[in-house]
Coordinates of C-alpha atoms in Angstrom, one line a residue:
M159 CA 169.9 53.7 95.9
Y160 CA 166.8 54.6 97.0
N161 CA 167.0 52.0 99.5
S162 CA 170.6 51.9 100.9
I163 CA 170.1 55.5 101.5
R164 CA 166.9 54.5 104.3
K165 CA 169.4 51.3 105.1
W166 CA 171.9 53.4 106.2
L167 CA 169.6 56.0 107.6
F168 CA 168.0 53.6 109.8
L169 CA 171.2 51.9 111.1
S170 CA 173.2 55.5 111.9
G171 CA 169.4 56.7 114.0
L172 CA 170.0 53.4 115.9
L173 CA 173.6 53.4 116.5
V174 CA 173.1 57.0 117.9
V175 CA 169.8 55.5 120.4
T176 CA 171.8 52.8 121.7
S177 CA 174.8 55.2 122.4
V178 CA 172.4 57.4 124.5
W179 CA 170.9 54.7 126.4
T180 CA 174.3 53.5 127.0
V181 CA 175.3 56.8 128.0
Q182 CA 172.0 57.5 129.9
G183 CA 172.2 53.9 131.9
I184 CA 176.1 54.8 132.7
Y185 CA 175.4 58.2 134.0
A186 CA 172.7 56.7 135.9
Q187 CA 174.4 54.0 137.4
D188 CA 177.6 56.2 138.3
T189 CA 175.2 59.1 140.1
L190 CA 173.6 56.7 142.4
P191 CA 175.6 56.7 146.3
A192 CA 177.5 54.1 147.1
R193 CA 176.8 54.8 150.1
W194 CA 172.6 56.3 150.8
T195 CA 171.7 59.0 153.5
L196 CA 168.1 59.2 154.7
Q197 CA 167.8 62.5 152.6
D198 CA 169.5 60.4 149.8
C199 CA 166.9 57.8 150.0
L200 CA 164.1 60.6 150.7
R201 CA 165.2 62.7 147.2
Y202 CA 165.8 60.0 144.9
A203 CA 162.3 58.5 146.2
Q204 CA 160.2 61.7 146.0
E205 CA 162.2 62.3 141.9
N206 CA 161.6 58.6 140.9
N207 CA 158.7 57.3 142.7
I208 CA 156.4 55.8 140.2
T209 CA 152.6 56.8 142.0
V210 CA 154.6 60.2 142.5
N211 CA 155.8 60.1 139.3
S212 CA 152.4 59.3 137.5
L213 CA 150.1 61.7 140.3
R214 CA 152.7 64.5 138.7
L215 CA 151.6 63.2 134.7
S216 CA 148.2 63.7 136.3
K217 CA 148.9 67.2 137.5
L218 CA 150.1 68.2 134.4
T219 CA 146.9 66.7 132.2
S220 CA 144.7 68.9 135.1
E221 CA 147.0 72.1 133.9
Q222 CA 146.0 71.6 130.3
N223 CA 142.2 70.9 131.0
L224 CA 142.9 74.1 132.6
I225 CA 144.1 75.7 129.4
Q226 CA 141.6 74.2 127.5
S227 CA 138.7 75.7 129.8
R228 CA 139.8 79.3 129.7
A229 CA 140.0 79.3 125.6
A230 CA 136.4 78.5 125.6
L231 CA 135.8 81.8 126.6
W232 CA 137.3 82.7 123.3
P233 CA 135.5 83.2 120.0
N234 CA 136.4 79.7 117.6
L235 CA 137.2 80.0 113.7
T236 CA 136.4 77.6 111.4
A237 CA 137.5 77.8 107.4
S238 CA 135.3 75.5 104.9
T239 CA 135.6 74.5 101.9
S240 CA 133.8 72.6 98.6
H241 CA 134.6 71.9 95.2
N242 CA 132.7 70.0 93.1
L243 CA 133.2 68.4 89.2
N244 CA 129.0 67.1 87.2
H245 CA 129.5 65.3 83.8
T246 CA 126.3 64.8 82.1
T247 CA 125.4 62.8 79.0
V248 CA 122.3 63.0 77.2
T249 CA 121.8 60.1 75.3
G250 CA 119.6 59.5 72.3
S251 CA 119.6 62.0 68.4
G252 CA 122.2 64.8 68.7
G253 CA 123.2 63.7 72.1
S254 CA 125.7 65.9 73.9
S255 CA 127.5 66.0 77.3
T256 CA 128.6 68.3 79.6
T257 CA 130.8 69.2 82.3
N258 CA 130.2 72.1 85.1
N259 CA 132.7 73.0 88.2
N260 CA 131.2 74.3 91.3
G261 CA 132.2 74.9 94.9
S262 CA 132.5 77.6 97.6
L263 CA 134.4 79.1 100.1
G264 CA 133.5 80.1 103.6
L265 CA 134.9 81.4 107.5
T266 CA 132.4 81.2 110.3
S267 CA 133.0 81.9 114.1
A268 CA 130.7 81.6 117.1
V269 CA 131.3 82.9 120.7
T270 CA 129.3 82.1 124.2
L271 CA 128.0 85.6 125.0
Y272 CA 126.3 84.7 128.3
N273 CA 125.4 81.4 129.5
G274 CA 125.1 82.1 133.8
G275 CA 128.6 82.5 134.4
V276 CA 129.1 78.3 133.4
L277 CA 132.7 79.2 131.9
R278 CA 134.0 81.0 134.1
R279 CA 132.9 78.4 136.8
D280 CA 134.5 75.9 135.0
I281 CA 137.9 78.1 134.6
Q282 CA 138.0 78.3 138.9
Q283 CA 137.3 74.7 138.8
K284 CA 139.5 73.7 136.9
Q285 CA 142.4 75.2 138.8
L286 CA 140.8 73.6 141.5
D287 CA 141.5 70.3 140.3
V288 CA 145.3 71.4 139.4
S289 CA 145.5 72.3 142.9
M290 CA 144.4 69.1 144.0
S291 CA 146.5 67.6 142.2
E292 CA 149.8 69.5 143.2
L293 CA 147.7 68.1 147.1
D294 CA 147.6 64.5 145.6
V295 CA 151.9 64.6 145.1
E296 CA 152.9 65.7 149.0
E297 CA 150.1 63.7 150.0
E298 CA 152.0 60.4 147.9
K299 CA 155.6 62.3 149.5
N300 CA 154.0 62.3 152.9
N301 CA 153.3 58.6 153.1
L302 CA 156.1 57.4 150.7
Y303 CA 158.5 59.5 153.9
L304 CA 156.8 57.4 156.6
Q305 CA 158.1 53.8 154.8
I306 CA 161.6 55.2 154.3
I307 CA 162.4 56.5 157.4
Q308 CA 160.6 53.7 159.1
A309 CA 163.0 51.0 156.7
Y310 CA 166.1 53.2 156.8
N311 CA 165.5 53.0 160.9
N312 CA 165.2 49.5 160.8
I313 CA 168.7 49.4 159.4
L314 CA 170.2 51.4 161.3
L315 CA 168.9 49.6 164.4
D316 CA 170.3 46.2 162.8
K317 CA 174.0 47.5 162.0
E318 CA 174.1 49.0 165.4
T319 CA 173.2 45.1 166.9
I320 CA 175.2 43.7 164.5
V321 CA 178.0 45.4 166.3
Y322 CA 177.5 44.6 169.9
A323 CA 176.7 41.1 168.5
E324 CA 180.2 41.0 167.0
D325 CA 181.3 42.7 170.6
L326 CA 179.8 40.1 172.0
V327 CA 181.4 36.9 170.2
N328 CA 184.8 38.7 170.1
S329 CA 184.2 39.0 174.2
S330 CA 183.2 35.1 174.5
K331 CA 185.6 33.8 172.5
E332 CA 187.8 35.4 174.4
Q333 CA 186.4 33.8 177.6
V334 CA 186.6 30.0 176.0
K335 CA 190.0 30.0 175.2
Q336 CA 191.3 31.3 178.5
M337 CA 188.5 28.7 179.9
Q338 CA 190.6 25.9 178.1
A339 CA 193.7 26.9 179.1
Q340 CA 192.4 26.8 182.1
Y341 CA 190.9 23.1 181.7
N342 CA 193.7 22.0 179.8
T343 CA 195.7 23.0 183.6
G344 CA 193.1 21.2 185.0
S345 CA 191.9 24.3 187.2
A346 CA 188.4 24.3 185.3
A347 CA 185.9 21.5 185.0
R348 CA 184.8 20.1 181.4
K349 CA 181.0 21.9 182.2
D350 CA 182.5 25.2 182.6
L351 CA 183.9 25.5 179.5
I352 CA 181.1 23.5 177.7
Q353 CA 178.7 26.4 179.1
L354 CA 181.4 29.2 177.6
E355 CA 181.2 27.2 174.4
A356 CA 177.1 27.3 174.4
Q357 CA 176.9 31.0 174.9
L358 CA 179.7 31.2 172.3
A359 CA 176.7 29.6 170.1
N360 CA 174.7 32.2 171.6
D361 CA 175.8 35.1 170.6
Q362 CA 177.2 33.7 167.1
F363 CA 173.4 32.9 166.5
T364 CA 172.3 36.6 167.7
L365 CA 175.0 37.6 165.0
T366 CA 173.9 35.8 162.2
S367 CA 170.2 36.8 162.9
A368 CA 171.1 40.7 162.6
Q369 CA 172.9 40.3 160.1
N370 CA 170.1 38.5 158.4
N371 CA 167.6 41.4 159.6
E372 CA 169.8 43.8 157.8
K373 CA 170.0 41.7 154.9
Q374 CA 165.9 41.9 154.8
D375 CA 165.2 45.7 155.5
K376 CA 168.0 46.8 153.3
L377 CA 165.6 44.7 150.4
T378 CA 162.6 46.6 152.0
L379 CA 164.2 49.7 151.3
K380 CA 165.8 48.9 147.9
Q381 CA 162.4 47.7 147.1
L382 CA 160.7 51.1 148.1
L383 CA 162.9 53.5 146.3
Q384 CA 162.2 51.3 143.4
L385 CA 165.9 50.5 142.3
P386 CA 166.6 47.2 139.9
M387 CA 167.5 43.9 142.1
D388 CA 171.0 43.6 140.6
T389 CA 172.0 47.2 142.1
G390 CA 174.4 47.5 145.3
F391 CA 173.1 49.2 148.6
D392 CA 174.1 50.3 151.7
I393 CA 173.3 53.1 154.3
E394 CA 175.7 55.7 155.4
R395 CA 175.7 55.3 159.3
P396 CA 175.6 58.7 160.4
D397 CA 178.4 59.1 163.4
S398 CA 175.3 60.0 165.9
T399 CA 171.7 59.0 165.7
G400 CA 170.4 61.7 167.0
S401 CA 169.3 62.6 170.4
I402 CA 165.9 62.1 172.1
Q403 CA 164.4 65.9 171.9
A404 CA 161.3 66.8 173.7
I405 CA 158.5 66.0 172.8
P406 CA 156.0 69.4 171.8
S407 CA 152.7 69.8 173.0
Q408 CA 149.5 67.5 170.9
Q409 CA 147.8 70.5 170.8
Q410 CA 150.4 72.7 169.3
V411 CA 151.2 69.5 166.6
L412 CA 147.5 68.9 165.7
A413 CA 147.5 72.6 164.8
N414 CA 150.3 72.9 162.5
A415 CA 148.8 69.5 160.9
L416 CA 145.1 70.8 160.3
S417 CA 147.0 74.1 159.1
Y418 CA 149.1 72.4 156.7
R419 CA 148.7 69.4 155.6
P420 CA 147.9 68.2 152.1
E421 CA 144.8 65.9 153.1
I422 CA 143.2 68.3 155.5
K423 CA 143.4 71.4 152.1
N424 CA 142.5 68.9 149.3
S425 CA 139.3 68.3 151.5
E426 CA 138.7 72.1 152.0
L427 CA 139.0 72.2 148.3
A428 CA 136.8 69.5 147.0
I429 CA 133.8 71.2 149.3
A430 CA 134.8 74.4 147.3
G431 CA 134.5 72.6 144.3
A432 CA 130.8 70.9 145.0
K433 CA 130.2 74.9 145.9
L434 CA 131.0 75.5 142.4
D435 CA 129.0 72.7 141.0
I436 CA 125.6 73.5 142.5
K437 CA 126.1 76.6 141.3
N438 CA 126.8 75.8 137.2
A439 CA 123.5 73.2 138.1
Q440 CA 121.7 76.2 139.3
S441 CA 122.7 78.0 135.7
G442 CA 120.8 74.9 133.9
Y443 CA 117.7 77.3 134.8
L444 CA 119.0 80.9 132.6
P445 CA 119.5 81.5 129.0
T446 CA 122.4 81.1 126.8
I447 CA 123.1 83.9 124.0
S448 CA 125.6 83.3 122.0
L449 CA 127.1 85.5 119.1
S450 CA 127.9 84.2 115.4
G451 CA 129.5 85.4 112.1
G452 CA 130.1 83.5 108.8
L453 CA 131.6 84.7 105.4
G454 CA 131.9 83.1 102.4
T455 CA 131.8 83.2 98.3
S456 CA 131.1 80.3 95.5
Y457 CA 131.9 79.9 92.3
G458 CA 130.3 78.2 89.3
N459 CA 131.1 77.8 85.5
N460 CA 127.3 76.7 84.2
T461 CA 125.9 80.3 84.3
S462 CA 127.0 83.7 82.7
L463 CA 129.2 84.7 85.2
G464 CA 131.6 82.1 85.1
F465 CA 134.2 81.9 87.6
S466 CA 134.6 85.4 88.1
Q467 CA 131.4 84.6 90.7
F468 CA 134.4 84.7 93.5
N469 CA 134.0 88.1 93.4
N470 CA 130.3 88.7 92.7
S471 CA 128.7 85.3 95.4
I472 CA 131.0 86.7 98.9
Y473 CA 128.2 86.7 101.2
Q474 CA 128.1 87.5 105.3
Q475 CA 126.4 87.0 107.8
I476 CA 126.2 87.3 111.4
G477 CA 123.4 86.6 114.6
I478 CA 123.1 86.5 117.7
T479 CA 120.6 82.8 119.2
A480 CA 119.4 83.1 122.5
S481 CA 118.4 79.6 124.1
I482 CA 115.7 79.7 126.9
P483 CA 114.6 76.5 129.3
I484 CA 111.3 76.2 129.6
F485 CA 110.8 72.5 130.8
S486 CA 113.8 70.7 131.0
R487 CA 111.7 66.9 132.1
K488 CA 113.6 67.7 135.8
V489 CA 116.7 67.5 134.4
N490 CA 117.6 70.7 136.0
Q491 CA 115.7 70.5 138.7
T492 CA 117.8 66.6 139.9
N493 CA 121.6 68.1 139.1
V494 CA 121.1 70.9 141.5
A495 CA 119.7 68.2 144.0
R496 CA 122.7 65.7 143.3
A497 CA 125.4 68.8 143.5
K498 CA 124.0 69.8 147.2
I499 CA 124.2 65.9 148.0
A500 CA 127.7 66.3 146.6
L501 CA 128.5 68.9 149.1
E502 CA 126.9 67.1 151.9
Q503 CA 129.2 64.5 150.7
A504 CA 131.9 66.5 150.7
D505 CA 131.6 68.0 154.5
L506 CA 131.2 64.9 155.6
S507 CA 134.5 63.9 154.1
Y508 CA 136.2 67.1 155.1
A509 CA 135.1 66.0 158.8
N510 CA 136.4 62.7 158.9
T511 CA 139.4 63.5 157.4
K512 CA 140.3 66.0 160.3
T513 CA 139.0 62.8 163.0
I514 CA 141.3 60.9 160.9
L515 CA 144.5 63.3 161.5
S516 CA 143.4 64.0 165.0
Q517 CA 143.3 60.2 165.9
A518 CA 147.0 59.5 163.8
V519 CA 148.5 62.8 165.7
E520 CA 147.2 61.4 168.8
S521 CA 148.3 58.4 168.4
A522 CA 151.9 59.3 167.2
Y523 CA 152.5 61.8 170.8
I524 CA 150.8 58.8 172.9
S525 CA 153.8 56.5 170.9
A526 CA 156.2 58.9 171.4
N527 CA 156.0 59.5 175.0
T528 CA 156.1 55.4 175.6
A529 CA 159.0 55.7 173.6
V530 CA 160.7 58.1 175.5
S531 CA 159.9 56.8 178.9
Q532 CA 160.8 53.2 177.8
Y533 CA 164.1 54.4 176.4
G534 CA 164.6 55.4 180.0
T535 CA 164.3 53.0 181.7
S536 CA 166.2 51.0 179.8
Q537 CA 169.0 53.0 179.8
E538 CA 169.0 52.5 183.5
Q539 CA 168.6 48.8 183.3
L540 CA 171.6 48.1 180.9
K541 CA 173.3 50.9 183.3
Y542 CA 173.0 48.5 185.9
N543 CA 173.1 44.9 184.2
E544 CA 176.4 46.4 182.4
E545 CA 177.9 46.7 185.8
A546 CA 177.2 43.5 187.5
Y547 CA 178.2 42.0 183.8
R548 CA 182.0 43.3 184.1
I549 CA 182.1 42.4 188.0
A550 CA 181.0 38.8 186.9
G551 CA 183.2 38.8 184.3
E552 CA 186.4 40.0 186.4
E553 CA 185.6 37.7 189.2
L554 CA 184.9 34.8 186.3
R555 CA 188.8 35.4 185.4
I556 CA 190.5 35.6 188.8
G557 CA 188.2 32.0 189.4
T558 CA 185.5 33.5 192.0
Y559 CA 182.9 33.6 189.8
N560 CA 180.6 30.2 189.5
T561 CA 180.3 29.5 185.5
V562 CA 176.5 28.9 185.6
E563 CA 175.9 32.4 187.3
Y564 CA 178.1 34.2 184.8
V565 CA 176.3 32.9 182.2
Q566 CA 173.1 34.0 183.8
Q567 CA 174.6 37.7 184.6
K568 CA 175.8 37.6 180.4
N569 CA 172.3 36.8 179.2
L570 CA 170.7 39.5 181.5
Y571 CA 173.1 41.8 180.0
I572 CA 172.5 41.1 176.4
Q573 CA 169.0 41.1 176.9
A574 CA 169.3 45.3 178.6
L575 CA 171.2 45.8 175.5
Q576 CA 169.1 44.4 173.5
N577 CA 165.8 45.9 175.2
F578 CA 168.2 49.9 175.3
T579 CA 168.8 49.6 171.8
Q580 CA 165.5 49.0 170.7
A581 CA 164.1 51.4 173.1
K582 CA 166.5 54.0 171.3
Y583 CA 166.1 53.4 168.0
N584 CA 162.1 53.3 168.6
A585 CA 162.3 56.1 169.9
L586 CA 163.7 58.4 168.0
L587 CA 161.7 56.7 164.9
A588 CA 158.4 57.8 166.6
I589 CA 160.0 61.5 167.6
D590 CA 160.8 61.6 163.7
I591 CA 157.0 60.9 162.5
Y592 CA 155.5 63.1 165.5
N593 CA 157.5 65.8 164.3
F594 CA 156.4 64.8 160.8
Y595 CA 153.3 65.8 161.8
S596 CA 153.7 69.0 163.0
K597 CA 156.0 70.4 159.9
G598 CA 156.2 67.8 156.8
S599 CA 158.2 65.5 154.9
D600 CA 160.6 68.2 153.3
A601 CA 160.8 70.7 156.8
V602 CA 162.2 67.8 159.0
N603 CA 164.8 66.8 156.8
K604 CA 166.1 70.0 155.3

């Protein structure tokens, strides 16, 4: 009967757990967007990325360490008890045996009254650890942001490339069709038809390459989001890809970055922690004073008092202990020296972090200006080549333009269109990255 009940409970529990897993799985799949916006990608990655969540768990560990550090100021309390049974047998003439019971109960407590401020500074250090753990999360989110916007931008570029490649293929098909009709009537040469057919093949190759690039870039973004491989994935193509904005001054962006970037704040907190470590090391020269106390009782049946000793053997104890360091075999001296070296290392790390950030801002500034300049140049180039291509197409249609020259003009237009599309998305990405140093990933996408 008992085994049957256990089996029934096990199967019921398994059914409930399986049902919960199934519901959660369906719910998670249903809540994924059909088409992902940039904000969807960033939000999902920040909530589900393994590295980010691992750092969040590290932050929780730091918080528990802080709780423990604060509790170290409190007195402890320990209860103890022991109970013994002794049996003795005496052999020989008139042998006998005796059985004795004895035991004890007690409570002890101790609290540190003074240890050079180590406990208080340990609380401060643990508070710094919590703050640094939060900054580690933000820093990883920033790194993830840069990777995602670049992957997302590449897909947008692929999609626009596909659109104009499809237009070119359709245009080439129409031109081949018209040239075929002229060739059939004898008003066009075979070489003209072949040249247009070759151009159609080139346009189809461009379209296929763009489609393959889109698949690869989608896979890259999907891997950044850590989505299962069998998850359908596509991004939402915005109505407008944005405008080329004015570029803020380098000094303004750098000042903002130095005031808010998590890696800068982390380095500052590391310096503060190193200073606390020096004070803790110096506390090794100071005495430690603690207060302790105890309360207990004992019993035994081998006395005339019997078991009533619980009430007659109560003892109380209280005492103060001072530990005064006199000679520590240079332990305190070397601890202080190491702590000071660690402070110098923290200062150097802070200076290096500022240098790296300054270089990154300068590089982003140059990249943004270069990209905007290339965008303006490519826009002019496209305008002139587009008009020349339009005129060439009209002249080819009425038979007043050489096919070879037309194909050359079309290739120039295609190259100009590719340059313009690439330059546009490069400029948008470069400006976004540059603004990111000034505002951060959260502010840029609100």
